[in-house]
Amino acid sequence: MPREGLAMTVRIGLLGSGFVSNFYLLGLQDVPGWTIPVVASPHAEHAQRFAKKWNIPEATSDILGVIGRTDLDLIVLGVPNHVHMDLAIRCAQAGKHVVCTKPLARTRLEARAMLQAVKAAGVLHGYAETEVFSPAVMKAKGYIDQGGIGKVLTVRSREAHGGPHEDWFWKKELAGGGALLDMGCHTVEAARYFMGKDNPVVEVTAWTDRLVHHERTDAEDNAVLLMRFQGGQLAQAELSWTATGGLDLRNEVHGTEGVLFTDVTRETSLRVFSRAGAGYTVEKAQADTGWLFPPVDEAWVYGYREEMRHFIECVANGRMPRETFEDGFVVNCILDAAYRSAASKKWEGVEYG
């Protein structure tokens, strides 16, 4: 797609030095027009290691100090779910443009407070949902928009792996939920992207259970979600923290005149057989011997590169991103309804207030 020119170099304050921040830096490597003067983490040694790895001039544990700096244009939140609301609101109050990783919040009410704060401050706000910036997913959307598969009728998505990489993910109070929230935020936004955001989800039904990780978490490690849209269409999402073999990301979109499929982790253009051990191949692979199917460029195929390029261009040119806190709020509304449905065993309406 065509790239717009940049009116300025965007100065980023990065909060968080863990898994997702590493992917953000991988995504930024081929993106022009940015600099990161500082990375912050409550664990100073983590921030220092991250800064050394990525040649960032300054590392600190003073997160609020970074938000208050006057030499930064954008704050990127690559932090655990339970601090999203507080830090995003502080960014807005400091007049900082802000990008927040997924899910936007643990609940609809937290997400609403974040959305109200950025709107009141008049700052730019981006929701870092990689799925809808994956090149394959964007290409699929192009076929949909040009009428290539007719009217979309159903969407089926799967997001699965063997479980999260950090301890806080496994604690329901900190994360806000289990696989349904962690992975379902991707599939919900993919469905909205394919169906059209002017066609809201009106009701949902969901199943959740803890099938394997009884000792690790008090949340669900598997879930299935059905979403009915105002136009009558249906989307299905399968979420799992117990899938073996590495990250599994798939979408099926069925229309009146055709169908399309995306699969960025299993149908790769590179195949390797290794008896000695190939090392890192794909996120959460669990093994590095035998037949392996590594994506050629994870940051690109997952959507990190295109989302970071988009956010940099938007901040540089003073334009609101196409994925905002509004989208993150809507996703949280849908997932809140899904958790109510899992408890009631009934279809539940989605509350957007």
Short mmCIF file of C-alpha atoms in Angstrom, two decimals:
data_model
loop_
_atom_site.label_atom_id
_atom_site.label_comp_id
_atom_site.label_asym_id
_atom_site.label_seq_id
_atom_site.Cartn_x
_atom_site.Cartn_y
_atom_site.Cartn_z
CA MET A 1 0.00 0.00 0.00
CA PRO A 2 1.25 3.58 -0.60
CA ARG A 3 3.18 5.24 2.23
CA GLU A 4 2.62 8.82 3.27
CA GLY A 5 5.42 11.24 4.01
CA LEU A 6 6.36 12.03 7.59
CA ALA A 7 6.09 15.57 8.92
CA MET A 8 8.40 14.84 11.87
CA THR A 9 10.46 12.21 13.63
CA VAL A 10 8.30 10.63 16.32
CA ARG A 11 9.98 10.41 19.73
CA ILE A 12 8.66 7.37 21.62
CA GLY A 13 8.68 6.63 25.31
CA LEU A 14 8.38 2.85 25.62
CA LEU A 15 6.82 1.52 28.81
CA GLY A 16 7.53 -2.17 29.30
CA SER A 17 10.57 -4.24 28.38
CA GLY A 18 9.10 -7.72 27.98
CA PHE A 19 7.75 -9.97 25.25
CA VAL A 20 5.48 -7.58 23.36
CA SER A 21 7.99 -4.70 23.52
CA ASN A 22 10.55 -6.91 21.80
CA PHE A 23 8.06 -7.56 19.01
CA TYR A 24 7.38 -3.81 18.77
CA LEU A 25 11.09 -3.18 18.24
CA LEU A 26 11.28 -5.98 15.67
CA GLY A 27 8.35 -4.38 13.87
CA LEU A 28 9.93 -0.93 13.94
CA GLN A 29 13.22 -2.00 12.36
CA ASP A 30 12.12 -1.29 8.78
CA VAL A 31 9.92 1.69 9.66
CA PRO A 32 11.32 5.21 9.11
CA GLY A 33 10.78 8.31 11.18
CA TRP A 34 11.08 7.35 14.84
CA THR A 35 13.44 7.29 17.77
CA ILE A 36 13.16 5.81 21.28
CA PRO A 37 15.10 7.96 23.76
CA VAL A 38 13.99 5.95 26.80
CA VAL A 39 12.52 2.62 27.90
CA ALA A 40 10.96 2.19 31.35
CA SER A 41 10.10 -0.82 33.46
CA PRO A 42 9.42 -1.21 37.20
CA HIS A 43 12.27 -3.73 37.08
CA ALA A 44 15.32 -1.55 36.40
CA GLU A 45 17.52 -4.47 35.40
CA HIS A 46 14.97 -5.59 32.79
CA ALA A 47 14.89 -2.09 31.29
CA GLN A 48 18.69 -1.96 31.21
CA ARG A 49 18.99 -5.29 29.39
CA PHE A 50 16.34 -4.22 26.90
CA ALA A 51 18.03 -0.87 26.29
CA LYS A 52 21.37 -2.56 25.68
CA LYS A 53 19.82 -5.08 23.28
CA TRP A 54 18.08 -2.41 21.19
CA ASN A 55 20.60 0.45 21.57
CA ILE A 56 18.17 2.70 23.46
CA PRO A 57 20.06 5.56 25.15
CA GLU A 58 18.27 5.52 28.50
CA ALA A 59 16.66 2.92 30.76
CA THR A 60 14.74 3.76 33.91
CA SER A 61 12.28 2.45 36.47
CA ASP A 62 10.60 5.87 36.74
CA ILE A 63 7.52 5.17 34.61
CA LEU A 64 5.60 8.27 35.69
CA GLY A 65 8.68 10.37 35.05
CA VAL A 66 8.77 9.15 31.46
CA ILE A 67 5.11 10.01 30.96
CA GLY A 68 5.79 13.53 32.21
CA ARG A 69 8.78 14.21 29.94
CA THR A 70 8.44 17.05 27.43
CA ASP A 71 10.78 15.53 24.82
CA LEU A 72 8.42 12.67 23.86
CA ASP A 73 5.60 12.65 21.31
CA LEU A 74 4.14 9.19 21.89
CA ILE A 75 3.94 6.73 24.76
CA VAL A 76 3.68 3.04 23.83
CA LEU A 77 2.26 0.80 26.54
CA GLY A 78 3.73 -2.70 26.37
CA VAL A 79 2.75 -3.49 29.95
CA PRO A 80 0.57 -6.04 31.82
CA ASN A 81 -3.21 -5.73 31.61
CA HIS A 82 -3.77 -4.59 35.18
CA VAL A 83 -1.86 -1.32 34.67
CA HIS A 84 -3.30 -0.37 31.26
CA MET A 85 -6.05 1.85 32.65
CA ASP A 86 -3.94 3.81 35.11
CA LEU A 87 -1.06 4.44 32.73
CA ALA A 88 -3.25 5.31 29.74
CA ILE A 89 -5.20 7.83 31.81
CA ARG A 90 -1.95 9.36 33.08
CA CYS A 91 -0.69 9.65 29.50
CA ALA A 92 -3.87 11.41 28.46
CA GLN A 93 -3.70 13.80 31.42
CA ALA A 94 -0.11 14.60 30.46
CA GLY A 95 -1.21 15.41 26.91
CA LYS A 96 0.66 12.49 25.39
CA HIS A 97 -0.46 10.54 22.35
CA VAL A 98 -0.69 6.91 23.42
CA VAL A 99 -0.71 3.42 21.90
CA CYS A 100 -1.80 0.51 24.09
CA THR A 101 -1.28 -3.18 23.50
CA LYS A 102 -4.18 -5.60 23.44
CA PRO A 103 -6.55 -6.19 25.18
CA LEU A 104 -7.23 -2.54 25.88
CA ALA A 105 -8.38 -3.35 29.40
CA ARG A 106 -9.55 -6.15 31.67
CA THR A 107 -13.19 -5.06 31.53
CA ARG A 108 -15.62 -2.83 29.67
CA LEU A 109 -15.63 -0.32 32.53
CA GLU A 110 -11.85 0.01 32.56
CA ALA A 111 -11.80 0.43 28.78
CA ARG A 112 -14.53 3.06 28.98
CA ALA A 113 -12.51 5.09 31.50
CA MET A 114 -9.49 4.94 29.18
CA LEU A 115 -11.53 6.02 26.17
CA GLN A 116 -13.12 8.90 28.06
CA ALA A 117 -9.70 10.09 29.19
CA VAL A 118 -8.11 10.24 25.74
CA LYS A 119 -11.20 11.89 24.25
CA ALA A 120 -11.24 14.52 26.99
CA ALA A 121 -7.53 15.23 26.47
CA GLY A 122 -7.82 15.40 22.68
CA VAL A 123 -4.78 13.16 22.16
CA LEU A 124 -4.26 10.56 19.46
CA HIS A 125 -4.90 7.00 20.67
CA GLY A 126 -4.03 3.72 19.00
CA TYR A 127 -5.15 0.20 19.85
CA ALA A 128 -2.29 -2.19 19.04
CA GLU A 129 -4.33 -5.09 17.68
CA THR A 130 -1.90 -6.95 15.43
CA GLU A 131 -4.43 -9.26 13.76
CA VAL A 132 -5.96 -6.55 11.59
CA PHE A 133 -2.50 -5.34 10.55
CA SER A 134 -1.33 -8.76 9.40
CA PRO A 135 -0.56 -8.48 5.67
CA ALA A 136 -2.59 -11.60 4.91
CA VAL A 137 -5.59 -10.28 6.83
CA MET A 138 -5.36 -6.86 5.18
CA LYS A 139 -5.12 -8.52 1.76
CA ALA A 140 -8.20 -10.59 2.60
CA LYS A 141 -10.05 -7.44 3.61
CA GLY A 142 -9.22 -5.94 0.23
CA TYR A 143 -10.91 -8.85 -1.56
CA ILE A 144 -13.94 -8.45 0.68
CA ASP A 145 -14.18 -4.71 0.07
CA GLN A 146 -14.04 -5.14 -3.72
CA GLY A 147 -16.85 -7.72 -3.59
CA GLY A 148 -14.61 -10.67 -4.39
CA ILE A 149 -16.51 -13.13 -2.19
CA GLY A 150 -19.87 -11.39 -2.26
CA LYS A 151 -21.65 -10.59 0.98
CA VAL A 152 -19.85 -11.96 4.03
CA LEU A 153 -22.00 -14.51 5.87
CA THR A 154 -19.78 -16.18 8.46
CA VAL A 155 -16.30 -15.81 9.94
CA ARG A 156 -14.42 -18.52 11.81
CA SER A 157 -11.17 -17.73 13.60
CA ARG A 158 -8.72 -19.68 15.72
CA GLU A 159 -6.01 -18.31 18.05
CA ALA A 160 -4.17 -20.95 20.03
CA HIS A 161 -0.88 -21.86 21.67
CA GLY A 162 0.39 -23.79 24.69
CA GLY A 163 -0.01 -20.96 27.20
CA PRO A 164 1.32 -17.49 28.05
CA HIS A 165 4.95 -16.65 28.63
CA GLU A 166 4.68 -14.50 31.79
CA ASP A 167 3.33 -15.45 35.24
CA TRP A 168 0.88 -12.54 35.46
CA PHE A 169 -1.10 -13.87 32.48
CA TRP A 170 -2.10 -16.90 34.53
CA LYS A 171 -3.58 -14.83 37.38
CA LYS A 172 -7.17 -13.89 36.62
CA GLU A 173 -7.13 -10.82 38.87
CA LEU A 174 -4.14 -9.34 37.03
CA ALA A 175 -4.95 -10.44 33.50
CA GLY A 176 -8.72 -10.00 33.69
CA GLY A 177 -9.43 -13.45 32.27
CA GLY A 178 -7.86 -16.42 30.56
CA ALA A 179 -7.70 -17.58 26.96
CA LEU A 180 -11.00 -15.91 26.06
CA LEU A 181 -9.68 -12.43 26.89
CA ASP A 182 -6.06 -13.02 25.92
CA MET A 183 -6.69 -14.62 22.53
CA GLY A 184 -10.32 -13.69 21.97
CA CYS A 185 -9.54 -10.00 21.64
CA HIS A 186 -7.76 -10.87 18.37
CA THR A 187 -10.59 -12.93 16.93
CA VAL A 188 -13.30 -10.46 17.94
CA GLU A 189 -11.52 -7.61 16.18
CA ALA A 190 -10.82 -9.78 13.14
CA ALA A 191 -14.53 -10.55 12.88
CA ARG A 192 -15.43 -6.86 13.17
CA TYR A 193 -12.82 -6.04 10.51
CA PHE A 194 -14.20 -8.60 8.06
CA MET A 195 -17.89 -7.90 8.76
CA GLY A 196 -17.60 -4.12 8.87
CA LYS A 197 -17.58 -1.96 11.97
CA ASP A 198 -20.93 -0.41 11.04
CA ASN A 199 -22.48 -3.85 11.64
CA PRO A 200 -22.21 -4.29 15.43
CA VAL A 201 -22.23 -7.51 17.41
CA VAL A 202 -25.57 -7.59 19.21
CA GLU A 203 -25.41 -10.84 21.20
CA VAL A 204 -23.01 -13.64 22.05
CA THR A 205 -22.85 -17.10 23.54
CA ALA A 206 -19.70 -18.63 24.95
CA TRP A 207 -18.24 -21.74 26.57
CA THR A 208 -15.17 -21.60 28.78
CA ASP A 209 -13.36 -24.25 30.81
CA ARG A 210 -10.03 -25.11 32.41
CA LEU A 211 -9.04 -28.39 30.79
CA VAL A 212 -5.32 -28.69 31.47
CA HIS A 213 -3.69 -25.92 33.50
CA HIS A 214 -5.43 -26.58 36.82
CA GLU A 215 -2.31 -25.85 38.88
CA ARG A 216 -1.26 -22.74 36.98
CA THR A 217 -4.38 -20.60 36.63
CA ASP A 218 -7.76 -19.81 38.10
CA ALA A 219 -8.98 -18.72 34.64
CA GLU A 220 -10.14 -20.63 31.55
CA ASP A 221 -7.55 -22.23 29.28
CA ASN A 222 -10.02 -22.95 26.45
CA ALA A 223 -13.05 -21.13 25.07
CA VAL A 224 -15.46 -21.01 22.15
CA LEU A 225 -17.36 -17.84 21.29
CA LEU A 226 -20.23 -17.21 18.89
CA MET A 227 -21.07 -13.63 17.89
CA ARG A 228 -24.28 -12.61 16.10
CA PHE A 229 -24.11 -9.35 14.18
CA GLN A 230 -26.90 -6.86 13.66
CA GLY A 231 -27.08 -7.85 10.00
CA GLY A 232 -27.66 -11.50 10.92
CA GLN A 233 -24.13 -12.75 10.22
CA LEU A 234 -22.31 -15.10 12.59
CA ALA A 235 -18.70 -15.23 13.72
CA GLN A 236 -17.10 -18.11 15.60
CA ALA A 237 -13.89 -17.95 17.63
CA GLU A 238 -11.88 -20.84 19.04
CA LEU A 239 -9.34 -19.92 21.73
CA SER A 240 -6.85 -22.16 23.50
CA TRP A 241 -3.92 -22.13 25.89
CA THR A 242 -3.48 -25.89 25.50
CA ALA A 243 -2.62 -26.23 21.80
CA THR A 244 0.68 -27.95 21.07
CA GLY A 245 3.06 -27.21 18.21
CA GLY A 246 3.37 -23.44 18.42
CA LEU A 247 1.20 -20.45 17.65
CA ASP A 248 -1.86 -21.19 15.48
CA LEU A 249 -3.50 -18.20 13.76
CA ARG A 250 -6.28 -18.85 11.25
CA ASN A 251 -9.32 -17.15 9.71
CA GLU A 252 -12.03 -18.40 7.36
CA VAL A 253 -14.41 -15.92 5.75
CA HIS A 254 -17.37 -17.35 3.85
CA GLY A 255 -19.43 -15.18 1.51
CA THR A 256 -22.26 -15.56 -0.96
CA GLU A 257 -19.82 -15.64 -3.90
CA GLY A 258 -16.68 -17.18 -2.46
CA VAL A 259 -14.47 -17.95 0.52
CA LEU A 260 -11.04 -16.93 1.74
CA PHE A 261 -8.60 -18.36 4.26
CA THR A 262 -5.65 -16.88 6.13
CA ASP A 263 -3.06 -19.00 7.95
CA VAL A 264 0.18 -17.25 8.85
CA THR A 265 1.82 -19.85 11.11
CA ARG A 266 1.14 -23.30 9.64
CA GLU A 267 1.20 -22.63 5.89
CA THR A 268 4.62 -20.98 5.73
CA SER A 269 6.98 -20.58 2.79
CA LEU A 270 9.88 -22.16 4.69
CA ARG A 271 10.14 -25.76 5.96
CA VAL A 272 13.04 -27.15 7.98
CA PHE A 273 13.89 -30.65 9.15
CA SER A 274 16.39 -30.73 12.01
CA ARG A 275 17.79 -33.60 14.07
CA ALA A 276 20.34 -31.43 15.86
CA GLY A 277 17.91 -28.71 16.94
CA ALA A 278 17.21 -25.58 14.93
CA GLY A 279 16.85 -23.15 17.84
CA TYR A 280 14.07 -20.55 17.81
CA THR A 281 11.60 -21.08 14.97
CA VAL A 282 8.22 -19.63 15.96
CA GLU A 283 6.50 -18.20 19.02
CA LYS A 284 5.77 -20.91 21.62
CA ALA A 285 7.00 -23.69 19.32
CA GLN A 286 7.72 -26.12 22.24
CA ALA A 287 10.26 -28.08 20.16
CA ASP A 288 13.06 -27.36 17.69
CA THR A 289 13.65 -30.80 16.14
CA GLY A 290 11.93 -32.75 13.38
CA TRP A 291 9.89 -30.95 10.75
CA LEU A 292 9.55 -27.25 11.53
CA PHE A 293 7.58 -24.51 9.79
CA PRO A 294 9.06 -21.13 10.80
CA PRO A 295 7.48 -17.91 9.48
CA VAL A 296 10.05 -16.04 7.44
CA ASP A 297 9.42 -12.79 9.35
CA GLU A 298 7.23 -13.07 12.46
CA ALA A 299 6.99 -9.34 13.16
CA TRP A 300 5.66 -8.79 9.63
CA VAL A 301 3.28 -11.74 9.25
CA TYR A 302 1.74 -11.19 12.70
CA GLY A 303 1.11 -7.50 11.98
CA TYR A 304 3.60 -5.77 14.28
CA ARG A 305 5.47 -4.04 11.47
CA GLU A 306 2.43 -2.65 9.72
CA GLU A 307 0.72 -1.52 12.93
CA MET A 308 3.84 0.27 14.15
CA ARG A 309 4.35 1.87 10.72
CA HIS A 310 0.74 3.04 10.81
CA PHE A 311 0.99 4.50 14.32
CA ILE A 312 4.23 6.33 13.50
CA GLU A 313 2.69 7.82 10.34
CA CYS A 314 -0.43 8.87 12.24
CA VAL A 315 1.44 10.62 15.05
CA ALA A 316 3.86 12.28 12.62
CA ASN A 317 0.96 13.67 10.61
CA GLY A 318 -1.53 14.35 13.41
CA ARG A 319 -4.08 11.81 12.20
CA MET A 320 -6.14 9.42 14.32
CA PRO A 321 -5.21 5.74 13.74
CA ARG A 322 -7.66 3.30 12.17
CA GLU A 323 -7.54 1.19 15.34
CA THR A 324 -8.28 3.32 18.39
CA PHE A 325 -9.29 2.99 22.02
CA GLU A 326 -12.86 3.03 20.69
CA ASP A 327 -12.18 -0.31 19.01
CA GLY A 328 -10.54 -1.70 22.12
CA PHE A 329 -13.55 -0.60 24.17
CA VAL A 330 -15.96 -2.35 21.79
CA VAL A 331 -13.89 -5.54 22.01
CA ASN A 332 -14.01 -5.40 25.81
CA CYS A 333 -17.79 -4.91 25.67
CA ILE A 334 -18.16 -8.04 23.55
CA LEU A 335 -15.85 -10.09 25.76
CA ASP A 336 -17.63 -8.96 28.92
CA ALA A 337 -20.86 -10.28 27.39
CA ALA A 338 -19.06 -13.51 26.52
CA TYR A 339 -18.02 -14.05 30.13
CA ARG A 340 -21.61 -13.40 31.25
CA SER A 341 -22.79 -15.98 28.73
CA ALA A 342 -20.25 -18.55 29.88
CA ALA A 343 -21.67 -18.18 33.38
CA SER A 344 -25.37 -18.08 32.45
CA LYS A 345 -25.19 -20.72 29.67
CA LYS A 346 -27.40 -18.41 27.57
CA TRP A 347 -27.11 -15.90 24.75
CA GLU A 348 -26.28 -12.50 26.23
CA GLY A 349 -26.74 -9.06 24.72
CA VAL A 350 -23.72 -6.79 24.31
CA GLU A 351 -23.77 -3.60 26.39
CA TYR A 352 -21.93 -0.72 24.77
CA GLY A 353 -22.61 1.94 27.40
#
